[in-house]
Short mmCIF file of C-alpha atoms in Angstrom, two decimals:
data_model
loop_
_atom_site.label_atom_id
_atom_site.label_comp_id
_atom_site.label_asym_id
_atom_site.label_seq_id
_atom_site.Cartn_x
_atom_site.Cartn_y
_atom_site.Cartn_z
CA UNK A 13 -25.83 -75.33 98.46
CA UNK A 14 -29.16 -73.89 99.60
CA UNK A 15 -29.87 -70.27 98.86
CA UNK A 16 -30.86 -68.09 101.85
CA UNK A 17 -30.40 -70.92 104.32
CA UNK A 18 -28.38 -69.90 107.35
CA UNK A 19 -27.02 -70.92 110.70
CA UNK A 20 -26.80 -68.76 113.77
CA UNK A 21 -23.63 -68.71 115.84
CA UNK A 22 -24.03 -67.77 119.51
CA UNK A 23 -21.27 -67.29 122.09
CA UNK A 24 -21.12 -66.15 125.71
CA UNK A 25 -17.98 -65.92 127.85
CA UNK A 26 -17.78 -65.83 131.64
CA UNK A 27 -15.49 -62.80 131.16
CA UNK A 28 -18.39 -60.75 129.71
CA UNK A 29 -19.24 -59.68 133.27
CA UNK A 30 -21.89 -56.97 133.66
CA UNK A 31 -22.88 -57.13 129.98
CA UNK A 32 -23.89 -60.80 130.24
CA UNK A 33 -27.63 -59.97 130.30
CA UNK A 34 -27.62 -58.12 126.97
CA UNK A 35 -25.25 -60.67 125.44
CA UNK A 36 -27.09 -63.72 126.81
CA UNK A 37 -27.62 -66.70 124.55
CA UNK A 38 -31.39 -66.10 124.61
CA UNK A 39 -30.95 -62.45 123.64
CA UNK A 40 -28.62 -63.34 120.76
CA UNK A 41 -30.98 -66.06 119.51
CA UNK A 42 -34.07 -63.80 119.54
CA UNK A 43 -32.24 -60.98 117.73
CA UNK A 44 -31.01 -63.31 114.96
CA UNK A 45 -34.43 -64.98 114.58
CA UNK A 46 -36.07 -61.57 114.17
CA UNK A 47 -33.47 -60.47 111.62
CA UNK A 48 -33.81 -63.68 109.61
CA UNK A 49 -37.60 -63.40 109.52
CA UNK A 50 -37.49 -59.78 108.31
CA UNK A 51 -34.93 -60.61 105.62
CA UNK A 52 -36.53 -63.85 104.35
CA UNK A 53 -33.65 -66.03 105.55
CA UNK A 54 -34.35 -69.57 106.73
CA UNK A 55 -32.47 -70.62 109.88
CA UNK A 56 -31.64 -74.32 109.63
CA UNK A 57 -28.98 -74.77 112.30
CA UNK A 58 -27.70 -73.30 115.56
CA UNK A 59 -24.18 -73.43 117.01
CA UNK A 60 -23.63 -72.41 120.65
CA UNK A 61 -20.36 -71.92 122.58
CA UNK A 62 -21.45 -71.08 126.12
CA UNK A 63 -18.60 -70.22 128.50
CA UNK A 64 -15.84 -69.90 125.87
CA UNK A 65 -13.57 -66.88 125.46
CA UNK A 66 -13.62 -64.90 122.22
CA UNK A 67 -9.83 -64.73 122.12
CA UNK A 68 -9.47 -68.39 121.19
CA UNK A 69 -10.91 -70.17 118.16
CA UNK A 70 -10.52 -73.59 119.74
CA UNK A 71 -14.26 -73.80 120.54
CA UNK A 72 -16.32 -76.98 120.04
CA UNK A 73 -19.34 -75.39 118.33
CA UNK A 74 -17.16 -73.23 116.06
CA UNK A 75 -15.22 -76.33 115.05
CA UNK A 76 -18.49 -78.09 114.16
CA UNK A 77 -19.57 -75.05 112.14
CA UNK A 78 -16.30 -75.00 110.20
CA UNK A 79 -16.58 -78.72 109.52
CA UNK A 80 -20.10 -78.24 108.13
CA UNK A 81 -19.26 -75.37 105.76
CA UNK A 82 -16.30 -77.37 104.43
CA UNK A 83 -18.66 -80.07 103.11
CA UNK A 84 -19.79 -80.12 99.49
CA UNK A 85 -23.41 -80.77 100.49
CA UNK A 86 -23.51 -78.32 103.40
CA UNK A 87 -26.89 -77.37 104.82
CA UNK A 88 -26.43 -73.58 104.62
CA UNK A 89 -24.26 -70.88 103.09
CA UNK A 90 -24.92 -67.99 105.49
CA UNK A 91 -23.53 -67.41 109.00
CA UNK A 92 -25.31 -64.86 111.21
CA UNK A 93 -23.98 -63.44 114.49
CA UNK A 94 -25.34 -60.74 116.80
CA UNK A 95 -22.11 -58.75 116.49
CA UNK A 96 -18.52 -59.32 115.54
CA UNK A 97 -17.40 -59.76 119.17
CA UNK A 98 -19.64 -62.86 119.44
CA UNK A 99 -17.63 -64.47 116.65
CA UNK A 100 -14.23 -63.47 118.02
CA UNK A 101 -12.30 -60.80 119.90
CA UNK A 102 -8.93 -61.58 118.32
CA UNK A 103 -8.17 -58.98 115.65
CA UNK A 104 -5.97 -61.15 113.45
CA UNK A 105 -7.99 -64.35 113.84
CA UNK A 106 -11.40 -62.80 113.14
CA UNK A 107 -10.01 -60.92 110.14
CA UNK A 108 -8.59 -64.15 108.69
CA UNK A 109 -11.97 -65.89 108.89
CA UNK A 110 -14.08 -63.02 107.56
CA UNK A 111 -11.74 -61.66 104.90
CA UNK A 112 -10.11 -64.88 103.65
CA UNK A 113 -11.64 -68.20 104.75
CA UNK A 114 -15.35 -67.37 104.35
CA UNK A 115 -14.97 -65.70 100.92
CA UNK A 116 -12.93 -68.69 99.67
CA UNK A 117 -15.73 -71.04 100.76
CA UNK A 118 -18.41 -68.72 99.31
CA UNK A 119 -19.94 -68.20 102.73
CA UNK A 120 -21.99 -65.09 103.38
CA UNK A 121 -21.25 -63.56 106.80
CA UNK A 122 -23.71 -61.24 108.57
CA UNK A 123 -23.00 -59.27 111.76
CA UNK A 124 -26.31 -57.62 112.72
CA UNK A 125 -25.28 -54.91 115.20
CA UNK A 126 -22.25 -53.98 113.09
CA UNK A 127 -24.58 -53.52 110.09
CA UNK A 128 -22.24 -55.74 108.12
CA UNK A 129 -23.28 -58.16 105.35
CA UNK A 130 -20.46 -59.56 103.20
CA UNK A 131 -22.90 -59.87 100.27
CA UNK A 132 -23.31 -56.09 100.07
CA UNK A 133 -19.91 -54.97 101.43
CA UNK A 134 -17.67 -52.99 99.13
CA UNK A 135 -13.89 -52.81 99.38
CA UNK A 136 -13.96 -49.95 101.89
CA UNK A 137 -16.30 -51.89 104.20
CA UNK A 138 -14.21 -55.04 104.04
CA UNK A 139 -10.75 -53.54 104.23
CA UNK A 140 -11.41 -50.61 106.55
CA UNK A 141 -14.46 -51.06 108.81
CA UNK A 142 -13.88 -54.69 109.77
CA UNK A 143 -10.22 -54.24 110.77
CA UNK A 144 -11.29 -51.28 112.94
CA UNK A 145 -14.06 -53.34 114.57
CA UNK A 146 -11.65 -56.22 115.05
CA UNK A 147 -9.04 -53.94 116.59
CA UNK A 148 -11.59 -52.57 119.07
CA UNK A 149 -12.64 -56.09 120.05
CA UNK A 150 -9.00 -57.14 120.37
CA UNK A 151 -8.29 -54.18 122.67
CA UNK A 152 -11.39 -55.01 124.71
CA UNK A 153 -10.24 -58.62 125.10
CA UNK A 154 -6.79 -57.48 126.23
CA UNK A 155 -8.34 -55.07 128.74
CA UNK A 156 -10.70 -57.72 130.13
CA UNK A 157 -7.82 -60.20 130.42
CA UNK A 158 -5.66 -57.72 132.35
CA UNK A 159 -8.52 -56.84 134.71
CA UNK A 160 -9.29 -60.51 135.38
CA UNK A 161 -5.60 -61.28 136.07
CA UNK A 162 -5.28 -58.29 138.41
CA UNK A 163 -8.41 -59.30 140.32
CA UNK A 164 -7.25 -62.91 140.61
CA UNK A 165 -3.80 -61.82 141.83
CA UNK A 166 -5.33 -59.74 144.62
CA UNK A 167 -7.59 -62.60 145.69
CA UNK A 168 -4.69 -65.09 145.73
CA UNK A 169 -2.59 -62.78 147.90
CA UNK A 170 -5.48 -62.47 150.39
CA UNK A 171 -5.76 -66.25 150.54
CA UNK A 172 -9.08 -66.38 148.68
CA UNK A 173 -9.74 -69.48 146.62
CA UNK A 174 -10.28 -68.71 142.92
CA UNK A 175 -10.45 -72.20 141.38
CA UNK A 176 -13.49 -73.35 139.43
CA UNK A 177 -13.88 -76.41 141.67
CA UNK A 178 -13.08 -76.81 145.35
CA UNK A 179 -10.32 -79.35 146.11
CA UNK A 180 -11.51 -82.85 147.01
CA UNK A 181 -12.54 -82.80 150.67
CA UNK A 182 -13.73 -79.21 150.53
CA UNK A 183 -16.59 -77.20 149.07
CA UNK A 184 -17.14 -73.53 148.46
CA UNK A 185 -18.98 -71.62 151.16
CA UNK A 186 -22.48 -70.55 150.13
CA UNK A 187 -21.87 -67.15 151.75
CA UNK A 188 -18.48 -66.61 150.10
CA UNK A 189 -17.49 -68.59 146.98
CA UNK A 190 -13.81 -67.72 147.61
CA UNK A 191 -13.86 -69.42 151.03
CA UNK A 192 -13.29 -73.17 151.46
CA UNK A 193 -15.17 -75.20 154.06
CA UNK A 194 -14.70 -78.88 154.85
CA UNK A 195 -16.95 -81.35 153.04
CA UNK A 196 -18.00 -83.53 155.98
CA UNK A 197 -18.83 -86.41 153.61
CA UNK A 198 -15.13 -86.62 152.69
CA UNK A 199 -13.31 -85.55 155.88
CA UNK A 200 -12.81 -89.13 157.17
CA UNK A 201 -11.65 -90.36 153.75
CA UNK A 202 -8.87 -87.75 153.66
CA UNK A 203 -7.86 -88.70 157.21
CA UNK A 204 -7.81 -92.40 156.32
CA UNK A 205 -5.57 -91.75 153.28
CA UNK A 206 -2.96 -90.04 155.45
CA UNK A 207 -3.42 -92.64 158.18
CA UNK A 208 -2.75 -95.49 155.74
CA UNK A 209 0.36 -93.72 154.45
CA UNK A 210 1.68 -93.45 158.01
CA UNK A 211 0.89 -97.12 158.59
CA UNK A 212 3.18 -98.02 155.71
CA UNK A 213 0.80 -98.48 152.78
CA UNK A 214 2.15 -97.68 149.33
CA UNK A 215 0.06 -95.23 147.30
CA UNK A 216 -1.00 -98.09 145.03
CA UNK A 217 -2.14 -100.12 148.04
CA UNK A 218 -4.13 -97.15 149.38
CA UNK A 219 -5.86 -96.74 145.99
CA UNK A 220 -6.69 -100.46 145.89
CA UNK A 221 -8.09 -100.30 149.42
CA UNK A 222 -10.38 -97.39 148.55
CA UNK A 223 -11.52 -99.12 145.36
CA UNK A 224 -12.25 -102.34 147.29
CA UNK A 225 -14.36 -100.33 149.75
CA UNK A 226 -16.32 -98.83 146.84
CA UNK A 227 -15.36 -95.24 147.67
CA UNK A 228 -15.85 -92.87 144.74
CA UNK A 229 -12.73 -91.23 143.32
CA UNK A 230 -12.60 -87.38 143.36
CA UNK A 231 -13.69 -87.23 139.71
CA UNK A 232 -16.66 -89.57 140.17
CA UNK A 233 -17.69 -87.89 143.43
CA UNK A 234 -17.76 -84.43 141.85
CA UNK A 235 -19.69 -85.70 138.83
CA UNK A 236 -22.30 -87.17 141.19
CA UNK A 237 -22.53 -83.71 142.79
CA UNK A 238 -23.59 -82.39 139.38
CA UNK A 239 -20.26 -80.71 138.66
CA UNK A 240 -18.73 -80.94 135.18
CA UNK A 241 -15.36 -81.79 136.66
CA UNK A 242 -12.27 -81.93 134.43
CA UNK A 243 -9.60 -81.57 137.12
CA UNK A 244 -6.13 -83.03 137.50
CA UNK A 245 -6.97 -86.30 139.23
CA UNK A 246 -6.13 -88.99 136.71
CA UNK A 247 -8.46 -91.95 137.08
CA UNK A 248 -8.20 -95.49 135.79
CA UNK A 249 -10.70 -98.23 135.04
CA UNK A 250 -13.64 -95.93 134.46
CA UNK A 251 -12.97 -93.53 137.30
CA UNK A 252 -11.34 -95.60 140.05
CA UNK A 253 -8.67 -94.41 142.46
CA UNK A 254 -5.06 -94.51 141.26
CA UNK A 255 -1.68 -94.11 142.94
CA UNK A 256 -1.31 -90.74 141.24
CA UNK A 257 -4.55 -89.40 142.72
CA UNK A 258 -3.43 -90.55 146.18
CA UNK A 259 -0.08 -88.79 145.76
CA UNK A 260 -1.77 -85.54 144.71
CA UNK A 261 -3.85 -85.55 147.90
CA UNK A 262 -0.89 -86.32 150.19
CA UNK A 263 1.21 -83.55 148.58
CA UNK A 264 -1.55 -80.91 148.70
CA UNK A 265 -1.04 -78.37 151.51
CA UNK A 266 -4.71 -77.40 151.32
CA UNK A 267 -5.37 -80.19 153.84
CA UNK A 268 -3.39 -78.33 156.55
CA UNK A 269 -5.26 -75.06 155.93
CA UNK A 270 -2.71 -73.56 153.52
CA UNK A 271 -3.69 -72.05 150.17
CA UNK A 272 -1.14 -72.55 147.40
CA UNK A 273 -2.23 -70.95 144.11
CA UNK A 274 -0.82 -69.38 140.96
CA UNK A 275 1.12 -72.49 139.94
CA UNK A 276 0.44 -71.91 136.24
CA UNK A 277 -0.52 -69.09 133.89
CA UNK A 278 -1.68 -68.57 130.32
CA UNK A 279 0.89 -67.42 127.75
CA UNK A 280 -1.15 -64.30 126.94
CA UNK A 281 -4.75 -63.17 126.48
CA UNK A 282 -4.93 -64.84 123.05
CA UNK A 283 -3.12 -68.08 123.79
CA UNK A 284 -4.90 -69.88 126.63
CA UNK A 285 -2.33 -72.67 126.91
CA UNK A 286 -1.27 -73.15 130.54
CA UNK A 287 2.43 -73.08 131.40
CA UNK A 288 4.02 -74.02 134.74
CA UNK A 289 5.36 -71.11 136.81
CA UNK A 290 8.53 -71.16 138.88
CA UNK A 291 7.82 -72.33 142.45
CA UNK A 292 9.22 -69.03 143.73
CA UNK A 293 6.29 -67.27 142.03
CA UNK A 294 3.57 -69.42 143.61
CA UNK A 295 1.30 -67.62 146.06
CA UNK A 296 1.24 -69.32 149.47
CA UNK A 297 -1.02 -68.14 152.31
CA UNK A 298 -1.36 -70.09 155.56
CA UNK A 299 -4.40 -70.42 157.86
CA UNK A 300 -6.95 -69.53 155.15
CA UNK A 301 -9.41 -72.30 156.06
CA UNK A 302 -9.88 -75.28 158.39
CA UNK A 303 -7.28 -77.98 157.94
CA UNK A 304 -8.34 -81.63 157.93
CA UNK A 305 -5.04 -83.03 159.23
CA UNK A 306 -2.20 -81.70 161.39
CA UNK A 307 1.02 -80.31 159.95
CA UNK A 308 2.94 -83.04 161.76
CA UNK A 309 0.97 -85.80 160.03
CA UNK A 310 1.23 -83.99 156.68
CA UNK A 311 5.03 -83.67 156.76
CA UNK A 312 5.58 -87.25 157.93
CA UNK A 313 3.19 -88.61 155.28
CA UNK A 314 5.13 -86.69 152.62
CA UNK A 315 8.38 -88.08 153.96
CA UNK A 316 6.93 -91.59 153.64
CA UNK A 317 5.77 -90.72 150.12
CA UNK A 318 9.37 -90.14 149.06
CA UNK A 319 10.44 -93.51 150.43
CA UNK A 320 9.90 -96.88 148.80
CA UNK A 321 7.14 -98.40 150.93
CA UNK A 322 6.43 -102.04 150.37
CA UNK A 323 3.36 -104.16 151.03
CA UNK A 324 2.80 -107.89 151.08
CA UNK A 325 0.34 -109.53 148.71
CA UNK A 326 -2.09 -109.72 151.64
CA UNK A 327 -1.85 -105.91 151.92
CA UNK A 328 -0.38 -106.17 155.43
CA UNK A 329 1.81 -103.26 156.42
CA UNK A 330 5.22 -103.79 157.95
CA UNK A 331 6.16 -102.16 161.24
CA UNK A 332 9.38 -100.70 159.80
CA UNK A 333 8.29 -99.95 156.22
CA UNK A 334 10.23 -96.93 154.90
CA UNK A 335 12.17 -96.49 158.15
CA UNK A 336 15.26 -98.72 157.86
CA UNK A 337 18.48 -97.66 156.10
CA UNK A 338 21.97 -99.06 155.70
CA UNK A 339 24.40 -97.24 157.99
CA UNK A 340 27.22 -97.52 155.44
CA UNK A 341 25.63 -96.76 152.02
CA UNK A 342 22.35 -95.17 153.23
CA UNK A 343 20.29 -97.41 150.94
CA UNK A 344 16.90 -98.59 152.25
CA UNK A 345 16.71 -102.04 153.80
CA UNK A 346 14.35 -104.55 152.20
CA UNK A 347 12.15 -107.06 153.96
CA UNK A 348 12.75 -110.77 153.55
CA UNK A 349 10.66 -113.68 154.89
CA UNK A 350 12.07 -117.15 155.55
CA UNK A 351 9.92 -120.13 156.54
CA UNK A 352 11.52 -122.42 159.09
CA UNK A 353 9.67 -125.34 160.71
CA UNK A 354 6.29 -123.93 159.67
CA UNK A 355 7.18 -120.58 161.17
CA UNK A 356 7.89 -117.35 159.36
CA UNK A 357 10.94 -115.34 160.26
CA UNK A 358 11.22 -111.75 159.04
CA UNK A 359 14.56 -110.03 158.58
CA UNK A 360 15.90 -107.01 156.72
CA UNK A 361 18.95 -106.62 154.46
CA UNK A 362 20.61 -103.79 152.53
CA UNK A 363 18.82 -103.26 149.18
CA UNK A 364 22.08 -102.35 147.44
CA UNK A 365 23.61 -105.66 148.54
CA UNK A 366 20.44 -107.45 147.50
CA UNK A 367 20.58 -106.01 143.96
CA UNK A 368 24.25 -105.41 143.21
CA UNK A 369 26.22 -107.20 145.95
CA UNK A 370 28.21 -103.94 146.17
CA UNK A 371 27.57 -103.46 149.89
CA UNK A 372 27.30 -106.01 152.73
CA UNK A 373 24.16 -107.70 154.08
CA UNK A 374 23.57 -105.59 157.18
CA UNK A 375 21.09 -108.29 158.16
CA UNK A 376 18.80 -107.70 161.14
CA UNK A 377 16.01 -109.92 162.47
CA UNK A 378 12.72 -108.14 163.05
CA UNK A 379 12.30 -109.58 166.55
CA UNK A 380 15.81 -108.45 167.55
CA UNK A 381 15.19 -104.98 166.16
CA UNK A 382 11.91 -104.65 168.08
CA UNK A 383 13.60 -105.65 171.34
CA UNK A 384 16.47 -103.17 170.92
CA UNK A 385 14.13 -100.38 169.84
CA UNK A 386 11.90 -100.94 172.88
CA UNK A 387 14.84 -100.16 175.16
CA UNK A 388 15.79 -97.08 173.15
CA UNK A 389 12.18 -95.84 173.30
CA UNK A 390 12.02 -96.21 177.07
CA UNK A 391 15.13 -94.06 177.48
CA UNK A 392 13.84 -91.53 174.95
CA UNK A 393 10.52 -91.07 176.77
CA UNK A 394 12.22 -90.72 180.17
CA UNK A 395 14.59 -88.08 178.75
CA UNK A 396 11.70 -86.06 177.31
CA UNK A 397 9.69 -86.29 180.52
CA UNK A 398 12.64 -84.83 182.44
CA UNK A 399 13.12 -82.15 179.78
CA UNK A 400 9.44 -81.19 180.03
CA UNK A 401 9.69 -80.82 183.81
CA UNK A 402 12.72 -78.51 183.43
CA UNK A 403 10.99 -76.36 180.80
CA UNK A 404 8.06 -75.88 183.18
CA UNK A 405 10.36 -73.97 185.55
CA UNK A 406 11.12 -71.29 182.92
CA UNK A 407 8.82 -68.26 182.98
CA UNK A 408 9.02 -67.14 179.36
CA UNK A 409 7.37 -63.78 180.08
CA UNK A 410 10.23 -62.90 182.48
CA UNK A 411 13.18 -64.98 181.35
CA UNK A 412 12.98 -64.58 177.57
CA UNK A 413 14.42 -61.09 177.43
CA UNK A 414 16.69 -59.49 174.86
CA UNK A 415 18.65 -56.99 176.98
CA UNK A 416 19.96 -55.31 173.84
CA UNK A 417 16.47 -53.89 173.17
CA UNK A 418 16.70 -51.72 176.29
CA UNK A 419 20.13 -50.42 175.27
CA UNK A 420 18.85 -49.53 171.79
CA UNK A 421 15.77 -47.86 173.29
CA UNK A 422 17.92 -45.62 175.52
CA UNK A 423 20.17 -44.76 172.56
CA UNK A 424 17.08 -43.77 170.59
CA UNK A 425 15.84 -41.51 173.43
CA UNK A 426 19.23 -39.77 173.62
CA UNK A 427 19.24 -39.20 169.86
CA UNK A 428 15.71 -37.75 170.03
CA UNK A 429 16.85 -35.34 172.77
CA UNK A 430 19.76 -34.20 170.59
CA UNK A 431 17.35 -33.71 167.68
CA UNK A 432 15.02 -31.64 169.86
CA UNK A 433 17.88 -29.37 171.03
CA UNK A 434 19.03 -28.56 167.49
CA UNK A 435 16.57 -25.72 166.93
CA UNK A 436 17.61 -23.98 170.15
CA UNK A 437 21.27 -24.27 169.08
CA UNK A 438 20.36 -22.70 165.75
CA UNK A 439 18.48 -19.83 167.43
CA UNK A 440 21.44 -19.14 169.70
CA UNK A 441 23.87 -19.18 166.74
CA UNK A 442 25.74 -22.16 168.19
CA UNK A 443 25.36 -23.90 164.82
CA UNK A 444 24.78 -22.57 161.31
CA UNK A 445 21.73 -23.27 159.18
CA UNK A 446 23.74 -25.70 157.04
CA UNK A 447 24.97 -27.52 160.17
CA UNK A 448 21.40 -27.62 161.50
CA UNK A 449 20.16 -29.32 158.33
CA UNK A 450 23.09 -31.76 158.29
CA UNK A 451 22.73 -32.73 161.99
CA UNK A 452 18.94 -33.02 161.66
CA UNK A 453 19.28 -35.36 158.68
CA UNK A 454 21.85 -37.54 160.50
CA UNK A 455 19.76 -37.78 163.69
CA UNK A 456 16.61 -38.71 161.76
CA UNK A 457 18.51 -41.43 159.91
CA UNK A 458 19.90 -42.78 163.21
CA UNK A 459 16.41 -42.87 164.75
CA UNK A 460 15.03 -44.71 161.73
CA UNK A 461 17.79 -47.33 161.91
CA UNK A 462 17.33 -47.73 165.68
CA UNK A 463 13.57 -48.22 165.24
CA UNK A 464 14.19 -50.88 162.61
CA UNK A 465 16.73 -52.67 164.82
CA UNK A 466 14.43 -52.55 167.87
CA UNK A 467 11.49 -53.91 165.87
CA UNK A 468 13.65 -56.67 164.38
CA UNK A 469 14.88 -57.79 167.79
CA UNK A 470 11.38 -57.66 169.29
CA UNK A 471 10.11 -59.94 166.55
CA UNK A 472 12.99 -62.33 167.19
CA UNK A 473 12.26 -62.25 170.91
CA UNK A 474 8.59 -63.09 170.33
CA UNK A 475 9.62 -65.84 167.92
CA UNK A 476 11.83 -67.37 170.62
CA UNK A 477 8.91 -67.31 173.08
CA UNK A 478 6.60 -68.86 170.48
CA UNK A 479 9.18 -71.51 169.72
CA UNK A 480 9.25 -72.58 173.37
CA UNK A 481 5.44 -72.67 173.53
CA UNK A 482 5.20 -74.81 170.38
CA UNK A 483 7.89 -77.19 171.55
CA UNK A 484 6.20 -77.48 174.93
CA UNK A 485 3.06 -78.68 173.13
CA UNK A 486 5.16 -81.19 171.23
CA UNK A 487 6.65 -82.51 174.49
CA UNK A 488 3.13 -82.96 175.85
CA UNK A 489 2.14 -84.93 172.72
CA UNK A 490 5.01 -87.36 173.31
CA UNK A 491 3.51 -88.34 176.68
CA UNK A 492 0.72 -90.32 174.99
CA UNK A 493 3.26 -92.95 173.92
CA UNK A 494 4.28 -93.72 177.54
CA UNK A 495 1.50 -96.30 177.87
CA UNK A 496 3.00 -98.48 175.11
CA UNK A 497 4.86 -101.60 176.22
CA UNK A 498 6.71 -101.54 172.90
CA UNK A 499 6.77 -99.21 169.89
CA UNK A 500 3.93 -99.52 167.38
CA UNK A 501 3.85 -98.24 163.79
CA UNK A 502 2.34 -94.84 164.68
CA UNK A 503 4.83 -94.10 167.46
CA UNK A 504 7.73 -95.08 165.18
CA UNK A 505 6.79 -92.78 162.27
CA UNK A 506 5.73 -89.89 164.51
CA UNK A 507 8.87 -89.89 166.66
CA UNK A 508 11.58 -91.27 164.37
CA UNK A 509 13.06 -89.93 161.14
CA UNK A 510 15.05 -93.05 160.27
CA UNK A 511 16.79 -96.09 161.79
CA UNK A 512 20.33 -96.89 160.62
CA UNK A 513 21.49 -100.54 160.71
CA UNK A 514 25.22 -101.32 160.86
CA UNK A 515 26.94 -104.44 159.55
CA UNK A 516 27.69 -105.61 163.11
CA UNK A 517 23.99 -105.04 164.02
CA UNK A 518 24.54 -101.76 165.83
CA UNK A 519 21.51 -99.47 165.63
CA UNK A 520 21.42 -95.68 165.39
CA UNK A 521 18.02 -94.03 165.76
CA UNK A 522 17.60 -90.55 164.22
CA UNK A 523 14.66 -88.98 166.03
CA UNK A 524 12.43 -86.18 164.75
CA UNK A 525 12.65 -82.65 166.20
CA UNK A 526 16.38 -82.83 166.92
CA UNK A 527 16.83 -79.06 166.53
CA UNK A 528 13.91 -78.40 168.88
CA UNK A 529 15.31 -80.81 171.46
CA UNK A 530 18.72 -79.10 171.32
CA UNK A 531 17.07 -75.69 171.74
CA UNK A 532 14.97 -76.78 174.74
CA UNK A 533 17.83 -78.68 176.34
CA UNK A 534 20.07 -75.61 176.14
CA UNK A 535 17.28 -73.51 177.67
CA UNK A 536 16.65 -76.03 180.44
CA UNK A 537 20.35 -76.25 181.30
CA UNK A 538 20.60 -72.48 181.69
CA UNK A 539 19.87 -72.49 185.40
CA UNK A 540 20.37 -68.84 186.27
CA UNK A 541 18.09 -66.16 184.91
CA UNK A 542 21.05 -64.12 183.69
CA UNK A 543 22.37 -67.10 181.74
CA UNK A 544 18.93 -67.76 180.27
CA UNK A 545 18.66 -64.17 179.12
CA UNK A 546 22.11 -64.31 177.57
CA UNK A 547 21.26 -67.55 175.77
CA UNK A 548 17.99 -66.22 174.39
CA UNK A 549 19.72 -62.98 173.38
CA UNK A 550 22.08 -65.11 171.31
CA UNK A 551 19.08 -66.97 169.91
CA UNK A 552 17.45 -63.65 169.06
CA UNK A 553 20.55 -62.36 167.30
CA UNK A 554 21.37 -65.39 165.23
CA UNK A 555 18.30 -67.64 165.38
#
């Protein structure tokens, strides 16, 4: 060991807030250098933990320091800190180091601002002053932790982004670091990922496609931006895209403008280990920033994600990938290719039959399926065009009326009149003071309940109007598929949920938006205004 040779330990946490200037690494270093010079101590080494909390002792520089003092031929036998809080804010942990570990290793510990030097400390200093200092630091750490959590909770509930790094495809606004804006360099990549999923690519195939095109993975891209990124995107082969990173993007609602935060939390202010929170406790706020893709595309892509999409070795996507199911056992159908006279014939069979022989073949040729589906599509588009024309005749500002609201409003007015007449009845000795108070209480309660009921029904009425508007937009979107001579991949996944194949080759097509279609069809078939009002009133009550 070398007498009077020391190291300085410096630490700064992002939680130090307003005191960061006085506790800066430079300030700590200069103070320790001045102290060492005045006390004839030679500084031979420096350990710095910048950005690490004092409530945990799992810090890289502190670990290196502990490794050094454990050596027989260590370079120093003195540790100097600016104050005890720089070493640690955990009462028990700091006390263990200073009162047990350092003395056992014959290490001298100096805390300048606390006027503490273990070489000159007597029993009262060691056993009384240090625990008090440690307790104060521990309380400070707990207080800081609670304030940070409270602030973060408020920001989450307002839809403000509080992550260290913006999600891939976004960046933090320069004007407001809690606001996400689209990274235009990445916008088209996000769109292409969802587009490939809709086309029938597996997540692995999408990752391979991006790697072949030389597109940087989220981790590599952020590193090139100068960010020390350690996020959740698992990369392979030195930072390439993987199926897992593709899945994380497709599942992330941030791409439709929705903020979903608070998925995990630390155990407490001392233990920084992250634990998953119940989904019911996640904080979800919609319309917090610009979405890159539509909700329709997002939900369909996630539906495809849950299905077993297959790709050929040539990375070609199949028209019906993830869409065909056995009508009897509901298992997905698998694609099979047979070569006959130098021609390839594609057909589909039940996967359960293919693996276990426990169902039947349910075999269907691709060309036959396309022909049948073309006819079904033609009828579907004609039906929706007629439905759209009928919906156009409904004036939602006049026809979507909950007549019960007017009845409740009149009942409320009558109750208010009775309430107003109570005082006159009391003055004229028609009722007693006790009766006055009882009647007044009852009338006020009735008015409160009526107000709540009226407000509830008004909201339901507006929701019914909004539902018609939204579905009208959806009907307009369907029109773009009229120009197709036969269904393509995009029209199939956007309009169809699944296609069921029977053993005798009968086909049942389950279209998307079935509830919306039923709602609009019922509205359209309500010819008379009175009937329409009655229908919507029912929708308001029970919708």
